[in-house]
């Protein structure tokens, strides 16, 4: 079974490798939504795969690093596309959350990506 926990954060960024004049090359911000998915067996005693509050606690340091920040200043996010951000979050969480199965990023209501560790 797979479960997810969603987080919202506000951040600014610019994409340094887009063609001249591209709107994403200018400083702008998003209300990002991140969904952290984990996969595993449901514990017959607790009835869950993992306590949602544990996932929240594990994500909290990342949230504090990302929220109301300029993403380009964070090591590893110098080119903070949704794809790069999803992979970066995966790399931070996987050692702490071995059952992590995917990261979903929404940078707008209609645009985003998913990363499954491959």
mmCIF file of N, CA and C in Angstrom, residues 9-118:
data_model
loop_
_atom_site.group_PDB
_atom_site.id
_atom_site.type_symbol
_atom_site.label_atom_id
_atom_site.label_comp_id
_atom_site.label_asym_id
_atom_site.label_seq_id
_atom_site.Cartn_x
_atom_site.Cartn_y
_atom_site.Cartn_z
ATOM 1 N N UNK A 9 4.849 25.101 0.662
ATOM 2 C CA UNK A 9 5.806 26.132 1.043
ATOM 3 C C UNK A 9 5.857 27.187 -0.049
ATOM 4 N N UNK A 10 6.233 28.382 0.362
ATOM 5 C CA UNK A 10 6.365 29.520 -0.543
ATOM 6 C C UNK A 10 7.848 29.757 -0.764
ATOM 7 N N UNK A 11 8.242 29.953 -2.023
ATOM 8 C CA UNK A 11 9.658 30.203 -2.297
ATOM 9 C C UNK A 11 9.818 30.951 -3.613
ATOM 10 N N UNK A 12 10.937 31.646 -3.709
ATOM 11 C CA UNK A 12 11.309 32.347 -4.935
ATOM 12 C C UNK A 12 12.439 31.592 -5.613
ATOM 13 N N UNK A 13 12.525 31.759 -6.917
ATOM 14 C CA UNK A 13 13.635 31.187 -7.677
ATOM 15 C C UNK A 13 13.702 31.849 -9.042
ATOM 16 N N UNK A 14 14.754 31.517 -9.744
ATOM 17 C CA UNK A 14 14.875 31.854 -11.158
ATOM 18 C C UNK A 14 15.630 30.696 -11.796
ATOM 19 N N UNK A 15 15.365 30.471 -13.071
ATOM 20 C CA UNK A 15 16.026 29.374 -13.778
ATOM 21 C C UNK A 15 17.149 29.959 -14.633
ATOM 22 N N UNK A 16 18.405 29.685 -14.276
ATOM 23 C CA UNK A 16 19.534 30.332 -14.936
ATOM 24 C C UNK A 16 19.862 29.800 -16.326
ATOM 25 N N UNK A 17 19.312 28.653 -16.713
ATOM 26 C CA UNK A 17 19.713 28.037 -17.981
ATOM 27 C C UNK A 17 18.644 28.088 -19.062
ATOM 28 N N UNK A 18 17.641 28.937 -18.889
ATOM 29 C CA UNK A 18 16.616 29.089 -19.926
ATOM 30 C C UNK A 18 17.094 30.123 -20.947
ATOM 31 N N UNK A 19 16.519 30.120 -22.156
ATOM 32 C CA UNK A 19 16.938 31.101 -23.166
ATOM 33 C C UNK A 19 16.705 32.539 -22.695
ATOM 34 N N UNK A 20 17.504 33.456 -23.211
ATOM 35 C CA UNK A 20 17.335 34.879 -22.899
ATOM 36 C C UNK A 20 15.898 35.298 -23.163
ATOM 37 N N UNK A 21 15.343 36.068 -22.252
ATOM 38 C CA UNK A 21 13.986 36.561 -22.405
ATOM 39 C C UNK A 21 12.908 35.633 -21.881
ATOM 40 N N UNK A 22 13.247 34.395 -21.543
ATOM 41 C CA UNK A 22 12.252 33.452 -21.013
ATOM 42 C C UNK A 22 11.770 33.954 -19.656
ATOM 43 N N UNK A 23 10.458 33.909 -19.423
ATOM 44 C CA UNK A 23 9.902 34.455 -18.179
ATOM 45 C C UNK A 23 10.447 33.772 -16.929
ATOM 46 N N UNK A 24 10.821 32.509 -17.029
ATOM 47 C CA UNK A 24 11.324 31.795 -15.852
ATOM 48 C C UNK A 24 12.768 32.161 -15.511
ATOM 49 N N UNK A 25 13.415 32.911 -16.394
ATOM 50 C CA UNK A 25 14.754 33.400 -16.101
ATOM 51 C C UNK A 25 14.747 34.582 -15.146
ATOM 52 N N UNK A 26 13.584 35.179 -14.976
ATOM 53 C CA UNK A 26 13.444 36.303 -14.047
ATOM 54 C C UNK A 26 13.062 35.781 -12.660
ATOM 55 N N UNK A 27 13.407 36.548 -11.649
ATOM 56 C CA UNK A 27 13.033 36.199 -10.286
ATOM 57 C C UNK A 27 11.511 36.140 -10.176
ATOM 58 N N UNK A 28 11.004 35.044 -9.628
ATOM 59 C CA UNK A 28 9.572 34.883 -9.421
ATOM 60 C C UNK A 28 9.360 33.856 -8.305
ATOM 61 N N UNK A 29 8.133 33.726 -7.861
ATOM 62 C CA UNK A 29 7.852 32.806 -6.770
ATOM 63 C C UNK A 29 6.706 31.870 -7.069
ATOM 64 N N UNK A 30 6.602 30.851 -6.239
ATOM 65 C CA UNK A 30 5.533 29.862 -6.359
ATOM 66 C C UNK A 30 5.037 29.483 -4.972
ATOM 67 N N UNK A 31 3.816 29.008 -4.934
ATOM 68 C CA UNK A 31 3.284 28.297 -3.777
ATOM 69 C C UNK A 31 3.449 26.817 -4.106
ATOM 70 N N UNK A 32 4.559 26.250 -3.700
ATOM 71 C CA UNK A 32 4.873 24.861 -4.015
ATOM 72 C C UNK A 32 4.060 23.922 -3.130
ATOM 73 N N UNK A 33 3.648 22.805 -3.721
ATOM 74 C CA UNK A 33 3.040 21.715 -2.958
ATOM 75 C C UNK A 33 3.904 20.483 -3.195
ATOM 76 N N UNK A 34 4.309 19.839 -2.118
ATOM 77 C CA UNK A 34 5.130 18.630 -2.181
ATOM 78 C C UNK A 34 4.341 17.496 -1.552
ATOM 79 N N UNK A 35 4.250 16.387 -2.252
ATOM 80 C CA UNK A 35 3.651 15.177 -1.691
ATOM 81 C C UNK A 35 4.756 14.141 -1.522
ATOM 82 N N UNK A 36 4.888 13.641 -0.312
ATOM 83 C CA UNK A 36 5.866 12.614 0.029
ATOM 84 C C UNK A 36 5.103 11.299 0.128
ATOM 85 N N UNK A 37 5.456 10.351 -0.731
ATOM 86 C CA UNK A 37 4.784 9.046 -0.773
ATOM 87 C C UNK A 37 5.688 7.988 -0.154
ATOM 88 N N UNK A 38 5.091 7.126 0.654
ATOM 89 C CA UNK A 38 5.818 5.964 1.152
ATOM 90 C C UNK A 38 5.002 4.714 0.855
ATOM 91 N N UNK A 39 5.722 3.614 0.711
ATOM 92 C CA UNK A 39 5.086 2.349 0.355
ATOM 93 C C UNK A 39 5.506 1.287 1.357
ATOM 94 N N UNK A 40 4.563 0.457 1.745
ATOM 95 C CA UNK A 40 4.886 -0.618 2.663
ATOM 96 C C UNK A 40 3.650 -1.394 3.060
ATOM 97 N N UNK A 41 3.869 -2.315 3.954
ATOM 98 C CA UNK A 41 2.784 -3.140 4.469
ATOM 99 C C UNK A 41 2.119 -2.427 5.647
ATOM 100 N N UNK A 42 0.832 -2.594 5.747
ATOM 101 C CA UNK A 42 0.097 -2.034 6.875
ATOM 102 C C UNK A 42 0.380 -2.891 8.107
ATOM 103 N N UNK A 43 0.835 -2.252 9.168
ATOM 104 C CA UNK A 43 1.088 -2.958 10.417
ATOM 105 C C UNK A 43 -0.247 -3.442 10.983
ATOM 106 N N UNK A 44 -0.387 -4.738 11.257
ATOM 107 C CA UNK A 44 -1.677 -5.245 11.730
ATOM 108 C C UNK A 44 -2.093 -4.683 13.093
ATOM 109 N N UNK A 45 -1.126 -4.259 13.896
ATOM 110 C CA UNK A 45 -1.457 -3.710 15.218
ATOM 111 C C UNK A 45 -1.879 -2.240 15.130
ATOM 112 N N UNK A 46 -1.071 -1.407 14.449
ATOM 113 C CA UNK A 46 -1.380 0.033 14.384
ATOM 114 C C UNK A 46 -2.404 0.356 13.307
ATOM 115 N N UNK A 47 -2.440 -0.475 12.260
ATOM 116 C CA UNK A 47 -3.351 -0.210 11.149
ATOM 117 C C UNK A 47 -2.820 0.800 10.154
ATOM 118 N N UNK A 48 -1.543 1.155 10.257
ATOM 119 C CA UNK A 48 -0.953 2.100 9.312
ATOM 120 C C UNK A 48 0.413 1.634 8.849
ATOM 121 N N UNK A 49 0.899 2.267 7.796
ATOM 122 C CA UNK A 49 2.250 2.002 7.300
ATOM 123 C C UNK A 49 3.252 2.769 8.156
ATOM 124 N N UNK A 50 2.931 4.041 8.390
ATOM 125 C CA UNK A 50 3.768 4.911 9.214
ATOM 126 C C UNK A 50 2.904 6.055 9.723
ATOM 127 N N UNK A 51 3.182 6.511 10.900
ATOM 128 C CA UNK A 51 2.452 7.622 11.500
ATOM 129 C C UNK A 51 2.713 8.893 10.684
ATOM 130 N N UNK A 52 1.643 9.576 10.274
ATOM 131 C CA UNK A 52 1.789 10.815 9.507
ATOM 132 C C UNK A 52 2.635 11.841 10.261
ATOM 133 N N UNK A 53 2.534 11.858 11.584
ATOM 134 C CA UNK A 53 3.313 12.832 12.353
ATOM 135 C C UNK A 53 4.811 12.556 12.256
ATOM 136 N N UNK A 54 5.206 11.304 12.064
ATOM 137 C CA UNK A 54 6.621 10.980 11.863
ATOM 138 C C UNK A 54 7.108 11.532 10.530
ATOM 139 N N UNK A 55 6.286 11.403 9.495
ATOM 140 C CA UNK A 55 6.657 11.941 8.182
ATOM 141 C C UNK A 55 6.796 13.457 8.277
ATOM 142 N N UNK A 56 5.867 14.085 8.976
ATOM 143 C CA UNK A 56 5.923 15.542 9.153
ATOM 144 C C UNK A 56 7.207 15.949 9.876
ATOM 145 N N UNK A 57 7.569 15.234 10.913
ATOM 146 C CA UNK A 57 8.784 15.547 11.672
ATOM 147 C C UNK A 57 10.042 15.362 10.829
ATOM 148 N N UNK A 58 10.052 14.335 9.987
ATOM 149 C CA UNK A 58 11.204 14.089 9.119
ATOM 150 C C UNK A 58 11.321 15.184 8.065
ATOM 151 N N UNK A 59 10.184 15.662 7.553
ATOM 152 C CA UNK A 59 10.196 16.694 6.511
ATOM 153 C C UNK A 59 10.470 18.094 7.071
ATOM 154 N N UNK A 60 10.225 18.303 8.354
ATOM 155 C CA UNK A 60 10.293 19.647 8.943
ATOM 156 C C UNK A 60 11.602 20.388 8.662
ATOM 157 N N UNK A 61 12.788 19.777 8.810
ATOM 158 C CA UNK A 61 14.015 20.523 8.507
ATOM 159 C C UNK A 61 14.093 20.983 7.045
ATOM 160 N N UNK A 62 13.578 20.184 6.123
ATOM 161 C CA UNK A 62 13.552 20.600 4.715
ATOM 162 C C UNK A 62 12.583 21.751 4.527
ATOM 163 N N UNK A 63 11.422 21.644 5.146
ATOM 164 C CA UNK A 63 10.433 22.720 5.067
ATOM 165 C C UNK A 63 11.049 24.036 5.541
ATOM 166 N N UNK A 64 11.738 23.992 6.666
ATOM 167 C CA UNK A 64 12.345 25.204 7.210
ATOM 168 C C UNK A 64 13.428 25.763 6.297
ATOM 169 N N UNK A 65 14.092 24.892 5.570
ATOM 170 C CA UNK A 65 15.124 25.327 4.630
ATOM 171 C C UNK A 65 14.516 25.930 3.366
ATOM 172 N N UNK A 66 13.365 25.428 2.931
ATOM 173 C CA UNK A 66 12.756 25.839 1.668
ATOM 174 C C UNK A 66 11.780 27.005 1.806
ATOM 175 N N UNK A 67 10.996 27.019 2.862
ATOM 176 C CA UNK A 67 9.894 27.974 2.972
ATOM 177 C C UNK A 67 10.394 29.415 3.090
ATOM 178 N N UNK A 68 9.786 30.299 2.288
ATOM 179 C CA UNK A 68 10.129 31.720 2.255
ATOM 180 C C UNK A 68 11.632 31.920 2.073
ATOM 181 N N UNK A 69 12.172 31.210 1.101
ATOM 182 C CA UNK A 69 13.595 31.295 0.807
ATOM 183 C C UNK A 69 13.789 31.460 -0.692
ATOM 184 N N UNK A 70 15.009 31.806 -1.057
ATOM 185 C CA UNK A 70 15.420 31.890 -2.462
ATOM 186 C C UNK A 70 16.110 30.572 -2.786
ATOM 187 N N UNK A 71 15.431 29.710 -3.540
ATOM 188 C CA UNK A 71 15.901 28.341 -3.755
ATOM 189 C C UNK A 71 17.291 28.277 -4.371
ATOM 190 N N UNK A 72 17.621 29.213 -5.257
ATOM 191 C CA UNK A 72 18.923 29.193 -5.926
ATOM 192 C C UNK A 72 20.088 29.265 -4.940
ATOM 193 N N UNK A 73 19.865 29.775 -3.734
ATOM 194 C CA UNK A 73 20.931 29.894 -2.734
ATOM 195 C C UNK A 73 21.162 28.609 -1.945
ATOM 196 N N UNK A 74 20.322 27.612 -2.114
ATOM 197 C CA UNK A 74 20.452 26.357 -1.372
ATOM 198 C C UNK A 74 21.367 25.417 -2.156
ATOM 199 N N UNK A 75 22.437 24.902 -1.524
ATOM 200 C CA UNK A 75 23.333 23.983 -2.231
ATOM 201 C C UNK A 75 22.567 22.806 -2.847
ATOM 202 N N UNK A 76 22.806 22.586 -4.136
ATOM 203 C CA UNK A 76 22.122 21.537 -4.886
ATOM 204 C C UNK A 76 20.915 22.037 -5.653
ATOM 205 N N UNK A 77 20.481 23.267 -5.366
ATOM 206 C CA UNK A 77 19.309 23.840 -6.040
ATOM 207 C C UNK A 77 19.678 25.105 -6.826
ATOM 208 N N UNK A 78 20.873 25.153 -7.322
ATOM 209 C CA UNK A 78 21.306 26.326 -8.083
ATOM 210 C C UNK A 78 20.500 26.506 -9.370
ATOM 211 N N UNK A 79 19.944 25.414 -9.897
ATOM 212 C CA UNK A 79 19.054 25.449 -11.067
ATOM 213 C C UNK A 79 17.737 24.789 -10.639
ATOM 214 N N UNK A 80 16.921 25.501 -9.854
ATOM 215 C CA UNK A 80 15.802 24.873 -9.152
ATOM 216 C C UNK A 80 14.536 24.658 -9.987
ATOM 217 N N UNK A 81 14.651 23.806 -10.991
ATOM 218 C CA UNK A 81 13.461 23.368 -11.715
ATOM 219 C C UNK A 81 12.663 22.435 -10.808
ATOM 220 N N UNK A 82 11.438 22.154 -11.167
ATOM 221 C CA UNK A 82 10.644 21.189 -10.391
ATOM 222 C C UNK A 82 11.331 19.831 -10.359
ATOM 223 N N UNK A 83 11.919 19.457 -11.485
ATOM 224 C CA UNK A 83 12.591 18.162 -11.574
ATOM 225 C C UNK A 83 13.783 18.089 -10.625
ATOM 226 N N UNK A 84 14.600 19.141 -10.625
ATOM 227 C CA UNK A 84 15.768 19.185 -9.741
ATOM 228 C C UNK A 84 15.324 19.213 -8.281
ATOM 229 N N UNK A 85 14.286 19.974 -7.983
ATOM 230 C CA UNK A 85 13.769 20.055 -6.615
ATOM 231 C C UNK A 85 13.255 18.699 -6.135
ATOM 232 N N UNK A 86 12.523 17.990 -6.975
ATOM 233 C CA UNK A 86 11.995 16.671 -6.595
ATOM 234 C C UNK A 86 13.129 15.704 -6.278
ATOM 235 N N UNK A 87 14.147 15.696 -7.122
ATOM 236 C CA UNK A 87 15.282 14.796 -6.895
ATOM 237 C C UNK A 87 16.053 15.200 -5.633
ATOM 238 N N UNK A 88 16.222 16.494 -5.410
ATOM 239 C CA UNK A 88 16.928 16.998 -4.230
ATOM 240 C C UNK A 88 16.192 16.582 -2.952
ATOM 241 N N UNK A 89 14.872 16.748 -2.939
ATOM 242 C CA UNK A 89 14.085 16.342 -1.766
ATOM 243 C C UNK A 89 14.226 14.842 -1.537
ATOM 244 N N UNK A 90 14.148 14.055 -2.614
ATOM 245 C CA UNK A 90 14.334 12.601 -2.506
ATOM 246 C C UNK A 90 15.673 12.286 -1.832
ATOM 247 N N UNK A 91 16.735 12.919 -2.304
ATOM 248 C CA UNK A 91 18.070 12.637 -1.770
ATOM 249 C C UNK A 91 18.187 12.998 -0.292
ATOM 250 N N UNK A 92 17.471 14.023 0.143
ATOM 251 C CA UNK A 92 17.496 14.408 1.550
ATOM 252 C C UNK A 92 16.673 13.444 2.417
ATOM 253 N N UNK A 93 15.548 12.979 1.879
ATOM 254 C CA UNK A 93 14.620 12.170 2.677
ATOM 255 C C UNK A 93 14.915 10.674 2.682
ATOM 256 N N UNK A 94 15.405 10.138 1.582
ATOM 257 C CA UNK A 94 15.544 8.681 1.447
ATOM 258 C C UNK A 94 16.344 8.045 2.591
ATOM 259 N N UNK A 95 17.471 8.643 3.024
ATOM 260 C CA UNK A 95 18.197 8.017 4.147
ATOM 261 C C UNK A 95 17.392 7.989 5.454
ATOM 262 N N UNK A 96 16.465 8.921 5.613
ATOM 263 C CA UNK A 96 15.667 9.014 6.836
ATOM 264 C C UNK A 96 14.328 8.299 6.723
ATOM 265 N N UNK A 97 13.923 8.025 5.492
ATOM 266 C CA UNK A 97 12.609 7.451 5.209
ATOM 267 C C UNK A 97 12.796 6.358 4.153
ATOM 268 N N UNK A 98 13.333 5.194 4.555
ATOM 269 C CA UNK A 98 13.682 4.160 3.575
ATOM 270 C C UNK A 98 12.513 3.672 2.728
ATOM 271 N N UNK A 99 11.293 3.798 3.249
ATOM 272 C CA UNK A 99 10.127 3.343 2.492
ATOM 273 C C UNK A 99 9.618 4.394 1.501
ATOM 274 N N UNK A 100 10.362 5.494 1.340
ATOM 275 C CA UNK A 100 10.005 6.533 0.374
ATOM 276 C C UNK A 100 9.840 5.916 -1.012
ATOM 277 N N UNK A 101 8.721 6.216 -1.684
ATOM 278 C CA UNK A 101 8.468 5.627 -3.005
ATOM 279 C C UNK A 101 8.392 6.670 -4.112
ATOM 280 N N UNK A 102 8.029 7.905 -3.781
ATOM 281 C CA UNK A 102 8.046 8.966 -4.788
ATOM 282 C C UNK A 102 7.852 10.320 -4.135
ATOM 283 N N UNK A 103 8.253 11.323 -4.890
ATOM 284 C CA UNK A 103 8.058 12.723 -4.516
ATOM 285 C C UNK A 103 7.282 13.372 -5.646
ATOM 286 N N UNK A 104 6.211 14.058 -5.302
ATOM 287 C CA UNK A 104 5.437 14.814 -6.298
ATOM 288 C C UNK A 104 5.566 16.296 -5.956
ATOM 289 N N UNK A 105 5.890 17.093 -6.983
ATOM 290 C CA UNK A 105 6.015 18.543 -6.837
ATOM 291 C C UNK A 105 4.967 19.206 -7.714
ATOM 292 N N UNK A 106 4.245 20.154 -7.149
ATOM 293 C CA UNK A 106 3.382 21.055 -7.924
ATOM 294 C C UNK A 106 3.950 22.449 -7.740
ATOM 295 N N UNK A 107 4.397 23.069 -8.841
ATOM 296 C CA UNK A 107 4.846 24.456 -8.710
ATOM 297 C C UNK A 107 3.723 25.425 -9.052
ATOM 298 N N UNK A 108 2.716 24.926 -9.764
ATOM 299 C CA UNK A 108 1.478 25.673 -9.989
ATOM 300 C C UNK A 108 0.331 24.686 -9.810
ATOM 301 N N UNK A 109 -0.882 25.164 -9.949
ATOM 302 C CA UNK A 109 -2.047 24.272 -9.826
ATOM 303 C C UNK A 109 -2.081 23.223 -10.925
ATOM 304 N N UNK A 110 -1.448 23.517 -12.060
ATOM 305 C CA UNK A 110 -1.566 22.638 -13.225
ATOM 306 C C UNK A 110 -0.240 22.059 -13.701
ATOM 307 N N UNK A 111 0.871 22.363 -13.036
ATOM 308 C CA UNK A 111 2.182 21.916 -13.520
ATOM 309 C C UNK A 111 3.022 21.356 -12.383
ATOM 310 N N UNK A 112 3.696 20.256 -12.670
ATOM 311 C CA UNK A 112 4.562 19.656 -11.674
ATOM 312 C C UNK A 112 5.254 18.428 -12.213
ATOM 313 N N UNK A 113 5.831 17.648 -11.329
ATOM 314 C CA UNK A 113 6.521 16.429 -11.741
ATOM 315 C C UNK A 113 6.527 15.434 -10.593
ATOM 316 N N UNK A 114 6.882 14.201 -10.918
ATOM 317 C CA UNK A 114 7.055 13.144 -9.926
ATOM 318 C C UNK A 114 8.423 12.517 -10.115
ATOM 319 N N UNK A 115 9.052 12.178 -9.001
ATOM 320 C CA UNK A 115 10.344 11.489 -9.033
ATOM 321 C C UNK A 115 10.224 10.230 -8.195
ATOM 322 N N UNK A 116 10.692 9.115 -8.774
ATOM 323 C CA UNK A 116 10.581 7.813 -8.115
ATOM 324 C C UNK A 116 11.942 7.201 -7.794
ATOM 325 N N UNK A 117 12.960 8.032 -7.768
ATOM 326 C CA UNK A 117 14.273 7.536 -7.393
ATOM 327 C C UNK A 117 15.054 6.871 -8.498
ATOM 328 N N UNK A 118 14.615 7.044 -9.736
ATOM 329 C CA UNK A 118 15.346 6.400 -10.833
ATOM 330 C C UNK A 118 16.057 7.397 -11.698
#
